[in-house]
Amino acid sequence: MNYNWNWGIFFQPNPMGTGTYLDMLLAGLALTLKTAALAWVIALITGSIVGVMRTLPSKGAYWFGFAYVEFFRNMPLLVQLFLWFFVLPEILPKAAGLWLKQLPNAPFWTAAIGVGLFMSARVAVQLQAGIGSLPRGQKMAATALGLTTVQGYRYVLLPMAFRIILPPLTSEFLNTIKNTAVAITIGLLELTGQARSMQEFSFQVFEAFTAATILYLLVNAVVVTAMRFLERWVAIPGYITGK
Amino acid sequence: MLGSFDFDVIRRALPYLFYEGMTFTLTLTALAALGGLVFGTALALMRLSGLKLLGRIAGLYVDFMRSLPLVLVIFWFYFLVPYIGQWLTGASRPISVGAFASSLITFIMFEAAYFSEIMRAGIQSISRGQPAAASALGLTYAQTMRYVVLPQAFRNMLPVLITQTIVLFQDTSLVYVLSITDFLGAASKVAQRDGRLVEMYLFAAVVYFTISCIASFGVRRLQARIAIIR
Amino acid sequence: MIEISHVDKWYSPTFQVLTDCTTSVAKGEVVVVCGPSGSGKSTLIKCVNALEPFQKGDISIDGIKVNDPKTDLPKLRSRVGMVFQHFELFPHLKIIDNLCLAQEKVLGRAHDKAVTKGMQLLERVGLKEHAQKFPAQLSGGQQQRVAIARALAMDPIAMLFDEPTSALDPEMISEVLDVMVDLAREGMTMMVVTHEMGFARKVANRVIFMDRGEIVEDAAKDDFFGKPRSDRAQKFLSKILSH
């Protein structure tokens, strides 16, 4: 392979004047984590609401949940980001559209909300399955004790359902982190974006991508380890989760 | 506002969008699904082979691929494949392989990691008695896999495999980052040329949505039928 | 106390599960409901506290109509204790917290009062030392005794038992029945779906026999065991008493 390796490149100053190339990548990593964190909060909250709606006896709630999930699941994330970023400001009333366009950090907010909503559909599906996997008698027992529907979900169904779906939620969280890379297309300089610009400036393509790869692997390892601890922490003595 | 929505832009772009763009997208999806399934099944068999080293290698590969964003993997292969080609053929310079081949290799390698997890679950879902019965009849390991285990695993997992293919279909839109003319790339090129972002992106969204919806509806029908057959 | 009059329930016009069921349970009375599986006895008892809806007829508890949309169902249910076939303890809560949850959330009792009450009842069912354990760490018989204590913690005016011993290993049945016998002797109003005819003989005032969604026989205990009027009840009795 006649490629000129130059691992020292990371410690050379980047052309942006923001320090070395390594600083550039780390700034990208920070933005990846920030975007993913906000997206995950959005995904968890809206996904939980929609997931619960899909388990309620009300037909209306069920169909809303169904339509919501289908809407966000059947379009590529990239297309969804384009819709929020390019299309939404144009079809809103003029003033609102203008305000959106002038928003500082528009790529960041679009990415966080876009990825968050995209992932919320998946969280909803997981939670629905988690609640569905509980014995029917649990809901009945809660009801028979006089708990209202809200109390039944809050104190009985959700604490168990979330414990059961913790492993798949871990993968969805990792997916959220990975999916923020799609926002490179709307100009978000997250980790992959920074690796790409490092490659364009320095032509050291493989060093740049190797570094980004290692950073993604590290993030994965940290998240997986943290979630293992969380799983152990919330585990119930004597109760065997999983199938 | 929607009052100025110009359907004619879409109408004029239709041949380009579908003949160029959608053809690329669908061909890439089909070939990548096929290649990914074959390679993925091989990975799954390696992991379940009982040979420690082989299983370890396959496991590492799967975990590695599943840890990375697809966009980064697309960039990786886009730059790496010419060098691999050079190394394989002994040429003096990196070989240019073209956008389609580069994306196809990327998606096969990437999707194989996901397909392998599905096939692994499928193989494990088959009762242990099945391979035992096959061996008792005198079938070799390869024959057992080929005629007894894999067909059942494949059939049980068919809905999940198709669902993953729908995801793959949507994911191929990410070749946008290489400025390739897939369906979304074509829509985007027309959008920029005519300054008609709203029309083109909305139309692209509707097309992706319709195709994915129909396909996932089909999966649900299939799932119901398989459930009955069992 | 419990008035059931002309109750019909169906899932579809061709699938009737309860047909014109009429009976009552007076204050302090113990009524055993028996019958072959699929006879609708579990459905009937679940209709009493509106865990299952029914299409025709009326059920009232202590003069309050269960099927009146204006009835505050959670409040009504909190006054009627229910014990399920599969215990339905909440697996993520310690035994004592299982007893406290509804006391606090439904009745609004202070935590320490709820704990005191819970511990008294655990002592009564002989499980005080297990208060800090989780349900999965207890045997089936112990779990069912906890479930009875959980229902009693709400100071119910009546208790419903839905096959409380059917899911238990044979050697654990008596420990649960002993608790129920004590309860009956103390004058608790009880409606019990069970096949345990020994229990019926010991404490029941009346026995109801159901078959195919209908109440076939509703007689005082001695009449029922002495000379059941219907063929179906005779056959059923000879089957379960022959072993």
XYZ file of C-alpha atoms in Angstrom:
716
model
C 0.000 0.000 0.000
C 1.683 3.176 -1.116
C 0.059 5.548 1.311
C 2.024 8.053 3.294
C 1.216 7.399 6.909
C 1.645 10.318 9.232
C 0.403 9.587 12.749
C 1.988 12.812 13.964
C -0.726 14.722 12.130
C -2.946 14.763 15.213
C -0.557 17.089 16.998
C -0.186 19.549 14.152
C -2.308 22.687 14.244
C -5.516 22.560 12.257
C -6.189 25.269 9.665
C -9.149 26.586 11.642
C -6.881 27.898 14.348
C -8.734 25.936 17.035
C -5.671 24.024 18.196
C -4.433 20.715 16.858
C -6.258 18.219 14.650
C -6.808 16.151 17.756
C -8.611 19.082 19.382
C -10.791 19.239 16.306
C -11.796 15.591 16.637
C -12.416 15.920 20.360
C -14.636 18.927 19.743
C -16.526 16.717 17.301
C -16.832 13.991 19.915
C -18.187 16.503 22.417
C -20.796 17.671 19.939
C -21.747 14.072 19.112
C -22.316 13.358 22.799
C -24.209 16.597 23.388
C -26.500 16.023 20.414
C -27.057 12.380 21.322
C -27.838 13.247 24.939
C -30.510 15.767 24.016
C -31.894 13.463 21.317
C -32.089 10.609 23.820
C -33.993 12.706 26.349
C -36.494 13.612 23.615
C -36.695 10.000 22.436
C -37.251 8.646 25.952
C -39.945 11.137 26.902
C -41.987 11.151 23.696
C -41.314 7.465 23.071
C -42.598 6.552 26.534
C -45.765 8.593 26.077
C -46.465 7.088 22.664
C -45.547 3.594 23.848
C -47.965 3.841 26.771
C -50.674 5.176 24.472
C -50.353 2.059 22.349
C -51.195 -0.100 25.379
C -54.256 1.855 26.541
C -57.716 0.406 25.982
C -58.749 3.560 24.096
C -58.930 2.975 20.343
C -58.061 6.592 19.618
C -54.864 6.477 21.674
C -53.866 3.211 20.037
C -54.309 4.556 16.528
C -52.481 7.767 17.318
C -49.562 5.712 18.625
C -49.690 3.447 15.589
C -49.683 6.363 13.122
C -46.894 8.107 15.034
C -44.632 5.079 14.949
C -45.315 4.336 11.286
C -44.659 7.951 10.335
C -41.231 8.091 11.925
C -40.213 4.539 11.097
C -40.950 4.524 7.392
C -38.816 7.449 6.262
C -35.024 7.503 6.133
C -33.563 9.560 8.982
C -31.689 11.618 6.395
C -34.939 12.566 4.661
C -36.507 13.451 8.014
C -33.613 15.755 8.825
C -34.007 17.421 5.417
C -37.706 17.908 6.092
C -37.047 19.614 9.424
C -34.075 21.582 8.148
C -34.993 22.662 4.606
C -38.733 22.161 4.248
C -40.259 23.112 7.605
C -39.079 26.772 7.586
C -40.540 27.207 4.078
C -44.013 25.857 4.767
C -44.478 27.651 8.086
C -46.017 31.126 8.126
C -43.394 33.644 6.990
C -42.496 35.071 10.391
C -42.092 31.685 12.037
C -40.068 30.357 9.107
C -37.752 33.356 9.220
C -37.287 32.960 12.954
C -36.383 29.289 12.437
C -33.882 30.075 9.710
C -32.129 32.656 11.824
C -31.909 30.418 14.852
C -28.282 30.109 15.901
C -26.998 26.513 16.005
C -29.786 25.378 13.688
C -27.963 22.137 12.705
C -27.569 21.192 16.355
C -31.206 21.713 17.275
C -32.458 20.101 14.079
C -30.216 17.081 14.631
C -31.165 16.660 18.291
C -34.887 16.995 17.662
C -34.842 15.079 14.363
C -32.818 12.154 15.705
C -34.811 12.307 18.951
C -38.174 11.974 17.213
C -36.815 9.280 14.890
C -35.617 7.268 17.884
C -38.782 7.947 19.895
C -40.722 5.670 17.542
C -38.301 2.851 18.345
C -38.470 3.523 22.088
C -42.267 3.449 21.803
C -42.195 0.035 20.130
C -39.847 -1.354 22.776
C -41.926 -0.018 25.651
C -45.136 -1.317 24.146
C -43.551 -4.754 23.893
C -42.244 -4.470 27.468
C -45.648 -3.587 28.878
C -47.237 -6.283 26.720
C -44.892 -8.893 28.142
C -46.140 -8.324 31.698
C -48.791 -10.768 32.924
C -52.302 -9.369 32.407
C -52.980 -9.981 36.072
C -50.525 -7.270 37.109
C -52.723 -4.544 35.688
C -55.767 -6.239 37.211
C -54.140 -6.461 40.628
C -53.259 -2.769 40.496
C -56.807 -1.931 39.439
C -58.329 -4.197 42.082
C -56.372 -2.378 44.790
C -58.023 0.839 43.684
C -55.052 2.357 41.856
C -56.096 4.607 38.985
C -54.818 3.926 35.472
C -52.121 6.583 35.881
C -51.061 5.179 39.262
C -51.096 1.650 37.885
C -48.676 2.628 35.138
C -46.561 4.805 37.397
C -46.082 2.374 40.297
C -46.685 -1.094 38.848
C -46.424 -1.488 35.078
C -43.711 0.982 34.051
C -41.133 0.097 36.725
C -41.240 -3.524 35.541
C -41.544 -2.760 31.835
C -38.499 -0.462 31.857
C -36.452 -3.064 33.707
C -37.376 -5.676 31.128
C -36.523 -3.477 28.148
C -33.285 -2.118 29.574
C -31.050 -4.251 27.287
C -32.823 -3.237 24.040
C -32.910 0.364 25.271
C -29.135 0.211 25.592
C -28.854 -0.639 21.897
C -31.294 2.127 21.047
C -29.178 4.588 22.988
C -26.096 3.432 21.077
C -28.097 3.828 17.847
C -28.927 7.375 18.890
C -25.237 8.182 19.247
C -24.447 6.598 15.869
C -27.385 8.290 14.169
C -26.160 11.750 15.073
C -23.546 11.172 12.354
C -26.314 11.509 9.761
C -26.488 15.194 10.736
C -23.223 15.685 8.871
C -25.549 16.253 5.893
C -27.068 19.368 7.466
C -23.668 20.705 8.426
C -23.324 19.477 12.001
C -19.628 19.124 12.748
C -19.939 16.108 15.014
C -17.264 13.430 15.222
C -17.691 11.946 11.739
C -17.989 15.434 10.273
C -14.774 16.548 11.951
C -12.945 13.427 10.753
C -14.193 14.196 7.254
C -12.953 17.789 7.389
C -9.632 16.671 8.825
C -9.311 14.361 5.852
C -10.139 17.189 3.463
C -7.634 19.571 5.011
C -4.762 17.205 5.681
C -5.319 14.377 3.125
C -4.451 11.946 5.951
C -7.692 10.069 5.357
C -6.952 6.828 7.207
C -5.492 8.491 10.292
C -8.572 10.690 10.567
C -11.043 7.824 10.212
C -9.027 5.523 12.461
C -9.139 8.104 15.222
C -12.886 8.618 14.795
C -13.408 4.843 14.798
C -11.455 4.433 18.023
C -13.432 7.210 19.659
C -16.751 5.598 18.653
C -15.550 2.247 20.004
C -14.576 3.904 23.267
C -17.950 5.584 23.620
C -19.641 2.243 22.941
C -17.557 0.482 25.549
C -18.285 3.150 28.152
C -22.025 3.094 27.472
C -22.224 -0.698 27.515
C -20.297 -0.882 30.782
C -22.409 1.834 32.373
C -25.608 0.105 31.324
C -24.366 -3.203 32.765
C -23.952 -1.462 36.093
C -27.392 0.086 35.758
C -28.908 -3.313 34.956
C -27.270 -4.843 38.001
C -28.323 -1.900 40.137
C -32.018 -2.137 39.251
C -32.097 -5.942 39.153
C -34.665 -7.494 41.483
C -33.410 -10.203 43.862
C -34.694 -13.611 42.834
C -36.332 -12.318 39.664
C -34.917 -13.564 36.365
C -35.224 -11.027 33.574
C -34.936 -11.876 29.921
C -36.084 -14.978 28.168
C -46.163 28.463 1.768
C -47.903 25.566 0.105
C -49.808 27.939 -2.210
C -46.734 28.156 -4.423
C -46.261 24.388 -4.457
C -45.172 23.454 -7.971
C -46.232 19.953 -8.971
C -44.814 20.453 -12.424
C -41.242 20.460 -11.081
C -41.855 16.971 -9.753
C -43.573 15.814 -12.924
C -40.687 16.961 -15.118
C -38.128 15.330 -12.834
C -39.940 11.984 -12.639
C -37.998 10.138 -15.366
C -34.675 11.228 -13.896
C -35.759 10.452 -10.332
C -36.951 6.951 -11.106
C -34.855 5.749 -14.052
C -31.620 7.032 -12.570
C -32.222 7.435 -8.875
C -34.673 4.740 -7.875
C -33.003 2.173 -10.108
C -29.737 2.785 -8.299
C -31.420 2.648 -4.889
C -33.347 -0.551 -5.559
C -30.438 -2.345 -7.237
C -28.162 -1.409 -4.368
C -30.775 -2.526 -1.823
C -31.384 -5.883 -3.497
C -27.749 -6.773 -4.082
C -26.639 -5.569 -0.656
C -29.427 -7.562 1.025
C -28.438 -10.686 -0.873
C -24.716 -10.260 -0.246
C -25.305 -9.230 3.349
C -27.468 -12.281 3.942
C -24.878 -14.677 2.522
C -21.963 -13.096 4.362
C -24.085 -12.642 7.486
C -25.117 -16.299 7.486
C -21.468 -17.265 7.141
C -20.638 -15.074 10.143
C -23.481 -16.616 12.138
C -22.268 -20.126 11.316
C -18.745 -19.145 12.350
C -20.049 -17.907 15.693
C -22.029 -21.070 16.289
C -19.394 -23.419 14.925
C -17.947 -24.213 18.315
C -14.483 -23.343 17.009
C -13.263 -20.740 19.458
C -10.994 -18.708 17.201
C -13.436 -18.610 14.296
C -16.278 -17.608 16.595
C -14.150 -14.922 18.210
C -13.200 -13.403 14.861
C -16.801 -13.320 13.643
C -17.973 -11.891 16.951
C -15.374 -9.139 16.860
C -16.314 -8.252 13.312
C -20.009 -8.034 14.138
C -19.467 -5.967 17.289
C -17.035 -3.704 15.475
C -19.401 -2.949 12.602
C -22.343 -2.449 14.928
C -20.393 0.103 16.958
C -19.806 2.466 14.049
C -22.139 4.936 12.371
C -22.986 3.907 8.823
C -21.857 7.299 7.515
C -18.363 6.705 8.857
C -18.287 3.202 7.368
C -19.346 4.625 3.996
C -16.426 7.061 4.115
C -14.055 4.316 5.226
C -14.816 2.018 2.339
C -15.005 4.825 -0.177
C -11.363 5.645 0.521
C -10.181 2.164 1.441
C -11.560 0.083 -1.439
C -9.243 1.586 -4.107
C -6.223 0.664 -1.966
C -7.496 -2.849 -1.348
C -8.074 -3.206 -5.086
C -4.513 -2.139 -5.722
C -3.203 -4.589 -3.166
C -5.292 -7.443 -4.591
C -4.371 -6.847 -8.225
C -0.815 -5.694 -7.628
C -1.449 -2.521 -9.595
C 0.904 0.403 -9.203
C -1.775 2.932 -8.210
C -4.998 2.759 -6.180
C -7.777 1.427 -8.386
C -10.871 3.515 -8.978
C -13.843 1.199 -8.532
C -16.742 3.576 -9.087
C -19.506 4.777 -6.853
C -21.812 1.788 -7.234
C -19.231 -0.903 -6.493
C -17.888 1.069 -3.568
C -21.338 1.511 -2.021
C -22.283 -2.092 -2.695
C -19.204 -3.386 -0.879
C -19.881 -0.996 1.990
C -23.459 -2.091 2.453
C -22.704 -5.806 2.142
C -19.982 -5.561 4.770
C -22.092 -3.368 7.054
C -25.421 -5.162 6.756
C -23.783 -8.585 7.153
C -23.188 -7.699 10.812
C -26.906 -7.083 11.316
C -28.092 -10.028 9.202
C -25.724 -12.321 11.073
C -27.363 -11.457 14.401
C -30.769 -12.241 12.908
C -29.614 -15.552 11.442
C -27.886 -16.464 14.686
C -31.129 -15.940 16.588
C -32.930 -17.929 13.898
C -30.553 -20.864 14.129
C -30.678 -20.829 17.919
C -34.477 -20.799 17.828
C -34.508 -24.261 16.256
C -34.839 -27.044 18.754
C -31.695 -29.021 19.511
C -33.470 -32.176 18.483
C -33.424 -31.134 14.823
C -29.655 -31.282 14.207
C -29.523 -34.357 16.431
C -32.145 -36.074 14.291
C -30.283 -35.071 11.127
C -26.979 -36.450 12.424
C -28.741 -39.631 13.485
C -29.838 -40.059 9.879
C -26.200 -39.849 8.858
C -26.146 -36.314 7.480
C -22.850 -34.456 7.729
C -22.552 -31.121 9.527
C -22.688 -29.240 6.227
C -25.697 -31.244 5.038
C -27.451 -30.743 8.362
C -27.003 -27.004 8.065
C -27.850 -26.838 4.372
C -30.957 -29.054 4.345
C -32.328 -28.970 7.879
C -31.257 -26.032 10.025
C -30.792 -23.094 7.654
C -34.065 -23.513 5.724
C -36.007 -23.498 8.979
C -34.017 -20.622 10.438
C -34.479 -18.653 7.251
C -38.212 -19.233 7.171
C -38.703 -18.381 10.849
C -36.679 -15.218 10.469
C -38.117 -14.118 7.129
C -40.229 -11.277 8.572
C -37.257 -9.922 10.544
C -34.982 -10.256 7.524
C -37.406 -8.279 5.376
C -37.780 -5.653 8.081
C -33.992 -5.314 8.144
C -34.064 -4.980 4.352
C -36.560 -2.117 4.675
C -34.103 -0.455 7.062
C -31.374 -1.097 4.497
C -33.533 0.440 1.773
C -33.852 3.584 3.872
C -30.182 3.520 4.835
C -29.011 3.508 1.215
C -30.090 7.161 1.141
C -26.899 7.859 3.116
C -24.781 7.461 -0.030
C -25.876 11.078 -0.398
C -22.659 11.927 1.487
C -20.677 10.692 -1.538
C -22.789 12.804 -3.936
C -24.061 9.660 -5.622
C -27.269 9.819 -7.661
C -29.468 7.434 -5.759
C -33.138 8.361 -5.388
C -32.527 10.978 -2.707
C -29.382 12.163 -4.484
C -31.365 12.684 -7.680
C -34.100 14.532 -5.823
C -31.500 16.681 -4.136
C -29.781 17.519 -7.422
C -33.051 18.652 -8.998
C -33.893 20.532 -5.796
C -30.660 22.521 -5.928
C -30.751 23.073 -9.699
C -34.329 24.378 -9.774
C -34.310 25.896 -6.305
C -37.292 23.699 -5.392
C -36.267 22.121 -2.075
C -39.758 21.946 -0.615
C -41.306 20.072 -3.530
C -38.450 17.662 -4.097
C -37.784 16.722 -0.481
C -41.461 16.337 0.326
C -41.870 14.165 -2.729
C -38.850 12.058 -1.775
C -40.290 11.656 1.722
C -43.644 10.528 0.328
C -42.009 7.990 -1.993
C -39.793 6.470 0.724
C -42.734 6.435 3.117
C -45.069 4.738 0.654
C -42.621 2.026 -0.327
C -41.595 1.302 3.272
C -45.207 1.294 4.461
C -46.313 -1.152 1.797
C -43.346 -3.382 2.532
C -43.898 -3.370 6.289
C -47.589 -4.030 5.752
C -46.517 -7.059 3.724
C -44.267 -8.161 6.587
C -47.204 -8.029 9.013
C -49.308 -10.164 6.658
C -46.444 -12.619 6.310
C -45.934 -12.752 10.066
C -49.589 -13.578 10.592
C -49.378 -16.354 8.013
C -46.226 -17.853 9.457
C -47.784 -17.717 12.911
C -50.721 -19.743 11.616
C -48.558 -22.342 9.880
C -46.681 -23.041 13.113
C -73.419 -6.705 50.687
C -72.871 -7.968 47.127
C -75.940 -8.033 44.881
C -75.676 -9.610 41.447
C -78.835 -9.481 39.366
C -79.458 -10.739 35.832
C -75.898 -10.240 34.627
C -75.155 -11.079 30.990
C -71.731 -10.843 29.425
C -70.655 -11.660 25.915
C -67.591 -11.086 23.758
C -69.589 -11.375 20.556
C -73.214 -12.249 19.790
C -72.239 -15.894 19.455
C -69.844 -16.015 22.396
C -71.791 -15.607 25.611
C -69.759 -16.092 28.798
C -72.360 -15.220 31.453
C -76.099 -15.724 31.128
C -78.621 -14.211 33.518
C -76.558 -14.648 36.664
C -78.333 -13.645 39.850
C -77.111 -14.173 43.389
C -75.999 -12.275 46.446
C -73.582 -12.399 49.331
C -74.848 -11.089 52.639
C -72.671 -9.345 55.205
C -70.512 -11.855 57.030
C -71.462 -14.611 54.644
C -68.967 -16.936 52.935
C -70.048 -18.064 49.484
C -68.053 -20.605 47.502
C -68.396 -20.622 43.712
C -67.417 -23.809 41.943
C -67.865 -25.420 38.559
C -65.884 -26.886 35.685
C -63.233 -24.788 33.973
C -64.684 -22.415 31.421
C -67.930 -22.191 33.353
C -67.573 -18.441 33.856
C -66.933 -18.440 37.592
C -63.708 -16.422 37.341
C -65.378 -14.015 34.957
C -68.284 -13.533 37.319
C -66.080 -12.723 40.301
C -64.065 -10.266 38.188
C -67.305 -8.547 37.212
C -68.034 -7.911 40.883
C -65.357 -5.218 41.167
C -65.643 -4.266 37.504
C -62.315 -5.757 36.415
C -64.375 -7.205 33.578
C -67.166 -5.211 31.964
C -70.577 -6.792 31.424
C -73.319 -5.857 29.007
C -76.566 -6.436 30.892
C -77.786 -6.559 34.467
C -76.602 -4.882 37.663
C -74.037 -5.528 40.346
C -73.869 -3.468 43.492
C -71.579 -3.554 46.491
C -72.792 -2.107 49.748
C -75.532 -0.350 47.785
C -73.163 1.218 45.248
C -73.738 0.232 41.647
C -70.577 -1.112 39.987
C -71.873 -0.572 36.462
C -72.923 3.031 36.993
C -70.577 5.315 35.024
C -70.786 7.857 37.868
C -69.354 5.410 40.403
C -65.829 6.179 41.563
C -64.473 2.747 40.681
C -60.977 3.081 42.185
C -62.546 4.078 45.496
C -65.044 1.228 45.366
C -62.367 -1.297 44.436
C -60.148 -0.135 47.269
C -62.904 -1.269 49.657
C -63.106 -4.747 48.129
C -60.072 -6.961 48.552
C -59.144 -9.319 45.750
C -56.810 -12.299 45.640
C -55.733 -13.746 42.288
C -54.843 -17.200 41.100
C -51.289 -16.120 40.210
C -50.806 -13.905 43.316
C -49.884 -10.844 41.225
C -47.542 -9.380 43.768
C -45.565 -6.534 42.249
C -42.175 -8.131 41.583
C -40.141 -4.918 41.773
C -41.384 -4.011 45.260
C -40.301 -5.518 48.576
C -42.987 -7.465 50.435
C -43.652 -4.598 52.841
C -43.814 -2.120 49.944
C -46.319 -4.349 48.182
C -48.501 -3.927 51.252
C -47.931 -0.181 51.522
C -48.327 0.965 47.922
C -52.107 1.127 47.710
C -52.504 2.143 51.369
C -50.466 5.243 50.608
C -51.458 6.011 47.022
C -55.154 5.161 47.246
C -56.105 5.646 50.888
C -53.542 8.387 51.475
C -52.182 6.819 54.651
C -48.901 8.132 56.016
C -45.943 5.882 55.298
C -45.238 4.908 58.890
C -48.895 4.114 59.543
C -48.964 1.962 56.397
C -45.823 0.144 57.490
C -47.227 -0.530 60.959
C -50.432 -1.876 59.444
C -48.487 -3.928 56.910
C -46.263 -5.483 59.564
C -49.295 -6.398 61.702
C -50.844 -8.216 58.765
C -47.594 -9.940 57.806
C -47.346 -11.185 61.365
C -50.889 -12.436 61.121
C -50.139 -14.505 57.995
C -46.876 -15.651 59.588
C -44.456 -13.863 57.277
C -43.186 -10.955 59.337
C -39.554 -11.930 58.927
C -39.878 -11.787 55.124
C -40.929 -8.125 55.003
C -37.698 -6.934 53.392
C -37.559 -9.660 50.742
C -38.792 -9.502 47.165
C -41.713 -11.631 45.916
C -39.514 -13.866 43.759
C -37.619 -14.927 46.896
C -40.761 -16.444 48.441
C -42.515 -19.732 47.750
C -45.888 -19.749 46.030
C -47.781 -20.355 49.250
C -45.929 -17.527 50.968
C -46.592 -15.199 48.052
C -50.299 -15.946 48.178
C -50.395 -15.259 51.902
C -48.685 -11.927 51.223
C -51.317 -11.229 48.554
C -54.066 -11.841 51.108
C -52.324 -9.541 53.577
C -51.994 -6.910 50.846
C -55.746 -7.015 50.248
C -56.495 -6.904 53.991
C -54.279 -3.849 54.429
C -56.965 -1.833 52.647
C -59.494 -2.665 55.422
C -61.880 -4.223 52.920
C -65.589 -4.649 53.583
C -65.537 -7.855 51.519
C -62.967 -10.172 49.971
C -62.990 -11.832 46.557
C -60.829 -14.914 45.943
C -60.276 -16.086 42.369
C -58.981 -19.664 42.569
C -56.444 -18.730 45.253
C -54.906 -22.204 45.504
C -55.066 -23.447 41.901
C -51.535 -22.347 41.025
C -49.980 -23.778 44.180
C -48.065 -26.972 44.715
C -50.192 -29.376 46.802
C -48.083 -29.052 49.928
C -48.634 -25.284 50.037
C -52.388 -25.269 49.673
C -53.198 -25.771 53.350
C -51.118 -22.825 54.587
C -53.201 -20.524 52.370
C -56.506 -22.193 53.232
C -55.732 -21.869 56.952
C -55.441 -18.113 56.574
C -58.724 -18.035 54.657
C -60.521 -20.164 57.247
C -59.395 -17.826 60.027
C -60.647 -14.906 58.008
C -64.034 -16.541 57.469
C -64.393 -17.356 61.159
C -63.717 -13.730 62.033
C -66.802 -12.793 60.050
C -65.296 -11.449 56.831
C -67.699 -11.307 53.895
C -66.136 -13.598 51.292
C -66.829 -14.748 47.782
C -64.469 -17.566 46.869
C -64.003 -19.281 43.524
C -62.357 -22.584 44.368
C -62.398 -26.338 43.936
C -61.389 -26.911 47.537
C -64.530 -28.592 48.784
C -62.924 -29.195 52.173
C -62.765 -25.463 52.596
C -66.386 -25.139 51.482
C -67.538 -27.764 53.964
C -65.633 -26.113 56.775
C -66.675 -22.473 56.467
C -69.035 -21.822 53.565
C -72.597 -20.698 54.209
C -73.650 -21.257 50.618
C -72.276 -22.946 47.539
C -72.927 -21.775 43.993
C -72.407 -24.176 41.126
C -71.849 -22.716 37.678
C -71.726 -24.349 34.287
C -71.547 -22.825 30.800
C -72.013 -19.286 32.075
C -75.098 -20.039 34.135
C -75.700 -20.372 37.839
C -77.073 -23.898 37.940
C -77.311 -24.320 41.656
C -77.286 -21.855 44.533
C -77.874 -23.654 47.807
C -77.017 -23.706 51.488
C -73.878 -25.726 52.116
C -75.572 -28.734 53.686
C -78.178 -28.916 50.937
C -75.526 -28.720 48.262
C -73.365 -31.479 49.661
C -76.365 -33.493 50.819
C -78.512 -33.654 47.743
C -77.607 -31.411 44.807
C -80.691 -30.901 42.680
C -79.054 -30.767 39.266
C -77.396 -33.611 37.384
C -74.532 -31.415 36.340
C -73.671 -30.495 39.931
C -73.870 -34.139 40.977
C -71.541 -35.203 38.210
C -69.119 -32.407 39.034
C -69.114 -33.298 42.714
C -68.591 -36.980 42.086
C -65.655 -36.154 39.839
C -63.794 -33.922 42.236
C -64.667 -35.813 45.395
C -63.778 -39.236 44.044
C -60.050 -38.738 44.547
